[in-house]
Short mmCIF file of C-alpha atoms in Angstrom, two decimals:
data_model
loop_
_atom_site.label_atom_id
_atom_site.label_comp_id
_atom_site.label_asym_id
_atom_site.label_seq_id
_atom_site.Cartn_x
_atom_site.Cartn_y
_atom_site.Cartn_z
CA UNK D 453 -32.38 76.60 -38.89
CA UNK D 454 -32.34 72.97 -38.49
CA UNK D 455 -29.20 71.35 -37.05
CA UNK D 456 -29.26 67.34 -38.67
CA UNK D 457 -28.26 64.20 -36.42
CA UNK D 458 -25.44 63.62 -38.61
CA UNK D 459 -24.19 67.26 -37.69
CA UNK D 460 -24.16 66.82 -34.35
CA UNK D 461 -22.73 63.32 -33.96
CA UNK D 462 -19.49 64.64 -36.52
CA UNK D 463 -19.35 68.13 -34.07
CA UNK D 464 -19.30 65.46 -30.77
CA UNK D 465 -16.75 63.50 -32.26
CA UNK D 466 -14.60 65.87 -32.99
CA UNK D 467 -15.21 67.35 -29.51
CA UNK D 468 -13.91 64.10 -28.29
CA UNK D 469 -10.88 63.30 -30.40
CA UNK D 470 -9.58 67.24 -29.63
CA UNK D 471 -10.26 66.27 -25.96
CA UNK D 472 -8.49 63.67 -26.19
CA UNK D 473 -6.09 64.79 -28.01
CA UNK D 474 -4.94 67.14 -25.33
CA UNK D 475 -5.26 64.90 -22.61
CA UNK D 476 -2.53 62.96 -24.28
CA UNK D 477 -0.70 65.59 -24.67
CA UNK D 478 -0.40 66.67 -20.75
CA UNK D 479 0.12 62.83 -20.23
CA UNK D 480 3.60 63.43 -22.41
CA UNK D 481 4.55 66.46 -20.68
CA UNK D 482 3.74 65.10 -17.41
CA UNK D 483 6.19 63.83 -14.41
CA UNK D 484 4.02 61.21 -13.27
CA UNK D 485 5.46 58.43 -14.28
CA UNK D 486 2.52 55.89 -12.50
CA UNK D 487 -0.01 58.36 -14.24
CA UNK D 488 1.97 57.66 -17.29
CA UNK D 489 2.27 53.95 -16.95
CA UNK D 490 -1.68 53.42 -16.22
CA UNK D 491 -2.48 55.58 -18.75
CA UNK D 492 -0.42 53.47 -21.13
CA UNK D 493 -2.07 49.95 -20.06
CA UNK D 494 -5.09 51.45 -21.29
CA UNK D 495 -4.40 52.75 -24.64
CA UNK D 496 -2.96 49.25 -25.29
CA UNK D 497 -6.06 47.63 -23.57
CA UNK D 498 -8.43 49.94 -26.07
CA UNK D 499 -5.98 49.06 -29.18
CA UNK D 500 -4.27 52.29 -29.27
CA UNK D 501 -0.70 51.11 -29.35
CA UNK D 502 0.35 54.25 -30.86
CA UNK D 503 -0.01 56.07 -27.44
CA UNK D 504 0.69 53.34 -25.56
CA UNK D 505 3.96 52.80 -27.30
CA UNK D 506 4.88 56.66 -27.00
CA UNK D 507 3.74 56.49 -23.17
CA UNK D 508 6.01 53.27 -22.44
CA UNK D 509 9.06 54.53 -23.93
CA UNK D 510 9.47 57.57 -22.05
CA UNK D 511 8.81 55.80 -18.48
CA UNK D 512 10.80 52.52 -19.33
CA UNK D 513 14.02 53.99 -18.32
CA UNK D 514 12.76 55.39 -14.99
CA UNK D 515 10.98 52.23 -14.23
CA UNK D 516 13.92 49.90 -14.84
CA UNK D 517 14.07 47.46 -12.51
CA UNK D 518 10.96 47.80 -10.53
CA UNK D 519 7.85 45.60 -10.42
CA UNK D 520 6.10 47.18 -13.01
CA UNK D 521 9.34 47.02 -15.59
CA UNK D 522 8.13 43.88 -16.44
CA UNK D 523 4.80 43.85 -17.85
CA UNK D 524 5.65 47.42 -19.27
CA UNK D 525 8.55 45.91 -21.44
CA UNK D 526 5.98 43.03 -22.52
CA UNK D 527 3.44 45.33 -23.23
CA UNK D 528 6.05 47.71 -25.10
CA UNK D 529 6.81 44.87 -27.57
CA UNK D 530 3.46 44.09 -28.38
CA UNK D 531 2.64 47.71 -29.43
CA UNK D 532 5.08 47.39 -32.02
CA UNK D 533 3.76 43.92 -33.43
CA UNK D 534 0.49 45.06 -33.71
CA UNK D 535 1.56 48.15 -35.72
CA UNK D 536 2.88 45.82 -38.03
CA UNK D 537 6.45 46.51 -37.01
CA UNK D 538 7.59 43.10 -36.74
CA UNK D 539 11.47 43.98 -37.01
CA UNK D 540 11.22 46.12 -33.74
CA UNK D 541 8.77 43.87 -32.22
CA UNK D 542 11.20 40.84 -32.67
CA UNK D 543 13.93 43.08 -31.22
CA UNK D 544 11.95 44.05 -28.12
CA UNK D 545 10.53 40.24 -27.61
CA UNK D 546 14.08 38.72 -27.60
CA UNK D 547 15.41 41.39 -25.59
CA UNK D 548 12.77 40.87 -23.25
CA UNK D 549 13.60 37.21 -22.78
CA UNK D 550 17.11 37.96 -22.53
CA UNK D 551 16.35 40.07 -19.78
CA UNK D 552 13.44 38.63 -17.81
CA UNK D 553 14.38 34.47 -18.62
CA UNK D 554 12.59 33.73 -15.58
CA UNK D 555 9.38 35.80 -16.36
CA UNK D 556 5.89 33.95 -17.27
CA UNK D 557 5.90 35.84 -20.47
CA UNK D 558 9.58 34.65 -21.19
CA UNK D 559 7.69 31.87 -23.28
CA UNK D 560 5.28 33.82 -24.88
CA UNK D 561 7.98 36.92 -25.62
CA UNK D 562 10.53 34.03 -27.35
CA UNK D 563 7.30 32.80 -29.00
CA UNK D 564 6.58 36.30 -30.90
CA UNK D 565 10.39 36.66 -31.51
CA UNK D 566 10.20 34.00 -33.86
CA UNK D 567 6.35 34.42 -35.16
CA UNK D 568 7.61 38.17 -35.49
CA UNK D 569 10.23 37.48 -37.98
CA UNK D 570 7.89 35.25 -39.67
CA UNK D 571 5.37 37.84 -39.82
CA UNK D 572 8.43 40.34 -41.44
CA UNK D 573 9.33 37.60 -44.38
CA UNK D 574 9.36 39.06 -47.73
CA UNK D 575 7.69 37.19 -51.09
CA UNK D 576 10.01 34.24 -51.86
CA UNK D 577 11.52 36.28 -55.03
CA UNK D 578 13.33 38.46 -52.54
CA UNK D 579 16.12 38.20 -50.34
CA UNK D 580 15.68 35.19 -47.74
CA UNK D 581 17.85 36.58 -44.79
CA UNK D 582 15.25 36.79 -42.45
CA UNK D 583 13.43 34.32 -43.42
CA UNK D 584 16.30 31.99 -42.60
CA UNK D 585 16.73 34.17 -38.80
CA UNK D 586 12.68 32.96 -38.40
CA UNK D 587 13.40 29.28 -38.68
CA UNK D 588 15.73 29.41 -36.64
CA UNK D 589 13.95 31.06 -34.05
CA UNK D 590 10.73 28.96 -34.24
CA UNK D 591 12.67 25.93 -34.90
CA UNK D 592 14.52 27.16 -31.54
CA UNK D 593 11.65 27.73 -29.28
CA UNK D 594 9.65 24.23 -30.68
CA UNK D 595 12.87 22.06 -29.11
CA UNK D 596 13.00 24.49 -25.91
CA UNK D 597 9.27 24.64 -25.05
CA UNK D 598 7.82 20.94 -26.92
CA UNK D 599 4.41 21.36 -25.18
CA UNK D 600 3.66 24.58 -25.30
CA UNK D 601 0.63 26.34 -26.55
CA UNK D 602 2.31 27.82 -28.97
CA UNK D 603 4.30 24.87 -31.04
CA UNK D 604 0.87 24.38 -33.59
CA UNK D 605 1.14 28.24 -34.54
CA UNK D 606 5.07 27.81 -34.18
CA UNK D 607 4.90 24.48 -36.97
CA UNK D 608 2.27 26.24 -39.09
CA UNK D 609 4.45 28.93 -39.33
CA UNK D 610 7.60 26.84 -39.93
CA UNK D 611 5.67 24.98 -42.84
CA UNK D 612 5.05 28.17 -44.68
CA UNK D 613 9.07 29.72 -45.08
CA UNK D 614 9.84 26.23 -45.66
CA UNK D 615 7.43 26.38 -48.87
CA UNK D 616 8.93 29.84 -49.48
CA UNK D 617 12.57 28.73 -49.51
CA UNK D 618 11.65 25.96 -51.71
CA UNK D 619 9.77 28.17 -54.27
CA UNK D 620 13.00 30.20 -54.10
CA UNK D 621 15.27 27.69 -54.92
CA UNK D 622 12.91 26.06 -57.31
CA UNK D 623 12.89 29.37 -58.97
CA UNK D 624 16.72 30.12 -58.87
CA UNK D 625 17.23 26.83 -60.25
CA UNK D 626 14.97 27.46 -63.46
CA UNK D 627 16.49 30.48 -63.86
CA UNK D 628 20.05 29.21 -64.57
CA UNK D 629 18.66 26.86 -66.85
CA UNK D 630 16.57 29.74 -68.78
CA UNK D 631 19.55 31.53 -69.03
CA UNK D 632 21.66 28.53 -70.68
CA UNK D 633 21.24 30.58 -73.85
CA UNK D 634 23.43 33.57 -73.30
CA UNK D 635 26.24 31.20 -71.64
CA UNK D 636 25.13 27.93 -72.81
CA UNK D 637 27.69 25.31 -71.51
CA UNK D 638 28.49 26.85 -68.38
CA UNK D 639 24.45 27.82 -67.14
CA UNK D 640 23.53 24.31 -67.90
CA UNK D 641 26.25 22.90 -65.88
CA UNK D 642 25.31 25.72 -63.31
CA UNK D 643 21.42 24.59 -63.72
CA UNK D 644 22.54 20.52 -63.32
CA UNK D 645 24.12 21.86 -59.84
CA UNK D 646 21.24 23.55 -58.84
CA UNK D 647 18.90 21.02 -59.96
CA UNK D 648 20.60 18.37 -57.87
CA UNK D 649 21.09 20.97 -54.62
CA UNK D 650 17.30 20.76 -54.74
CA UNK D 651 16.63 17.58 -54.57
CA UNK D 652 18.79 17.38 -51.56
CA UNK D 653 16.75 19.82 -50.04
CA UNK D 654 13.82 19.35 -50.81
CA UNK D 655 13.30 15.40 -51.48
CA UNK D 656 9.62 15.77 -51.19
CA UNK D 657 8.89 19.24 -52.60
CA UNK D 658 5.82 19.27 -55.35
CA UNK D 659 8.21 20.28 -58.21
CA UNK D 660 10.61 16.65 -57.50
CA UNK D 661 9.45 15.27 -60.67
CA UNK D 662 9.81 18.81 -63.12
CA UNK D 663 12.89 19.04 -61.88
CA UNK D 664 14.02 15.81 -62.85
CA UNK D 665 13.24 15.92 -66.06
CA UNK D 666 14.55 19.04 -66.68
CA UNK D 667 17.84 17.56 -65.34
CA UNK D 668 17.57 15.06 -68.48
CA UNK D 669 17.36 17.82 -70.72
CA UNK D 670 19.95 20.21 -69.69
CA UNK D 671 21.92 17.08 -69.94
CA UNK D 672 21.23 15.88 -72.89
CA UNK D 673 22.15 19.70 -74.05
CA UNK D 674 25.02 19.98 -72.58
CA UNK D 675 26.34 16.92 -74.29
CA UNK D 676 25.12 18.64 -77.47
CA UNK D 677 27.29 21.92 -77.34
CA UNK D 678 30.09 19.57 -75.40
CA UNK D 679 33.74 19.76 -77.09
CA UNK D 680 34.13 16.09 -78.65
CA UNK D 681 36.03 14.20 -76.04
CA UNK D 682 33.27 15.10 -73.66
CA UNK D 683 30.43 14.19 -75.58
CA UNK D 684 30.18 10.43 -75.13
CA UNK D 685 30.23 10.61 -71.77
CA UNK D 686 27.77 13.23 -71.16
CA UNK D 687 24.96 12.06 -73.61
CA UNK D 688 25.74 8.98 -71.43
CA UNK D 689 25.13 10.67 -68.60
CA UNK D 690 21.43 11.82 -69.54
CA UNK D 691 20.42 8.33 -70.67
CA UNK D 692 21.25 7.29 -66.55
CA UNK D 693 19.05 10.69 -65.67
CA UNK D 694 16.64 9.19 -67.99
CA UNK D 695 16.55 5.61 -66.23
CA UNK D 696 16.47 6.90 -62.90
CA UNK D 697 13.21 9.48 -64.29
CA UNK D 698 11.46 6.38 -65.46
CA UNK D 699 12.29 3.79 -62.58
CA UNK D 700 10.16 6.62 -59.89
CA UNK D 701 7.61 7.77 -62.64
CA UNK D 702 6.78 5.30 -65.16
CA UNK D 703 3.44 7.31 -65.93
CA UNK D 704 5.15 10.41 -65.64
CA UNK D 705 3.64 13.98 -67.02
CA UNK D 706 7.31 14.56 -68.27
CA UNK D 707 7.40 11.02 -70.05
CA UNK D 708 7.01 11.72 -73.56
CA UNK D 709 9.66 14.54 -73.99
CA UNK D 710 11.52 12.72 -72.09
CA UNK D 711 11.59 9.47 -74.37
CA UNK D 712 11.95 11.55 -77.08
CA UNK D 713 15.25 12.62 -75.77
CA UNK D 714 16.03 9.50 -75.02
CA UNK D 715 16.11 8.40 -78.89
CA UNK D 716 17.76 11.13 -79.63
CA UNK D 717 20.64 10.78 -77.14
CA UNK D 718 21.12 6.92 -78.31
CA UNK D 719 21.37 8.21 -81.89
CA UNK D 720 23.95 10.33 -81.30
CA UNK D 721 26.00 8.08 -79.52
CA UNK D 722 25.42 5.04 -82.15
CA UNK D 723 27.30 7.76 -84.51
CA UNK D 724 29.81 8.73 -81.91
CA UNK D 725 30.64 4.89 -81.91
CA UNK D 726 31.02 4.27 -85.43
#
């Protein structure tokens, strides 16, 4: 009976991953903690941070304050970032900073604090906490280390949850105004708050120029479901929006809706005056 290649090489690798299995294993059990700690350099070396991670946290508390503490708590962060555990890998990085300020990876470990928290930001339609926690952090370590290797990662990084932030309150902002119709007065005023929060913070986003028109129009409605006395003054209002809209985009995309509400704001108040 014929035994194929493909056979063998599956039976050998199994062989090897059983093998290796249990020399892992005894590692665990072991008291060595040197044996331990070498072993663990080279799991993370070979890109198993699995072991390496399991190896390092049982010999981190015996090894606490030695020489080899050092790289070991490094090391220990890193296993965590590349398993794609940014939260504890940020945690481990800035404790290792806080501990070891003096260390050569003290820049590198307050680096990854920041790109870790980066790497753990959600979409932009979720919750923005850590988000917010990464720019400061990145933000933090550009002003501490200016020339380091790191700052063009560090800004590239930066640039993207600034976009994300800005999609979020570009989104949040629309949303008030789509939702003028179950509240109408009081989500357009909401939306004309939001609208103008934007452009504060974000003077030179991509959506400047939607947003400004759309600040005509939920003005221009407003003044439409207004009680009386406040109608003048509000259609008023949206005629100003309206100037302002024009002066920065003469060829806008938004012109034409916006003229149109233009004329129709001036109509209303020609009646309003009679």
């Amino acid at each position: 009976m014929r035994i194929s290649s493909k056979n063998i090489l599956f039976t050998v690798l199994i062989s090897v991953l059983l093998a290796s299995c249990s020399d892992f294993r005894k590692l665990q059990k072991s008291d060595d903690w040197e044996k331990k700690y070498d072993a663990a350099i080279k799991y993370y070396e070979s890109k198993d941070y699995y072991r390496s991670s399991v190896l390092l946290e049982q010999i981190l508390p015996i090894i606490k304050g030695s020489a080899k503490a050092e790289k070991a708590n490094f090391i220990y962060a890193y296993t965590y970032y590349y398993e794609e555990s940014y939260l504890l890998a940020s945690h481990y990085f800035k404790t290792f900073y806080e501990t070891y300020g003096r260390s050569d990876f003290a820049e590198e470990a307050r680096f990854m604090y920041g790109y870790s928290l980066f790497k753990d930001s959600p979409r932009y339609n979720l919750e923005q906490t850590s988000t917010k926690e990464a720019i400061v952090a990145l933000q933090g370590f550009i002003n501490r280390y200016p020339s380091s290797e790191f700052v063009p990662k560090a800004e590239d990084a930066l640039n993207e949850l600034q976009q994300k932030l800005e999609k979020k309150a570009y989104e949040n902002a629309l949303l008030y105004y789509k939702l003028r119709k179950f509240m109408t007065g009081e989500y357009l005023k909401a939306a004309l708050v939001a609208f103008d929060n934007f452009q504060n913070n974000y003077p030179d986003s991509e959506y400047i120029e939607e947003i400004r028109y759309l600040e005509i129009e939920a003005m221009y409605k407003l003044a439409d479901v207004s009680i009386q006395s406040k109608k003048k003054e509000r259609f008023t209002e949206a005629l100003d929006y309206y100037q302002d809209y024009i002066e920065d985009y003469p060829s806008g995309e938004y012109l034409r809706k916006a003229e149109d509400i233009y004329e129709d704001a001036l109509n209303k108040l020609r009646k309003l005056n009679i």
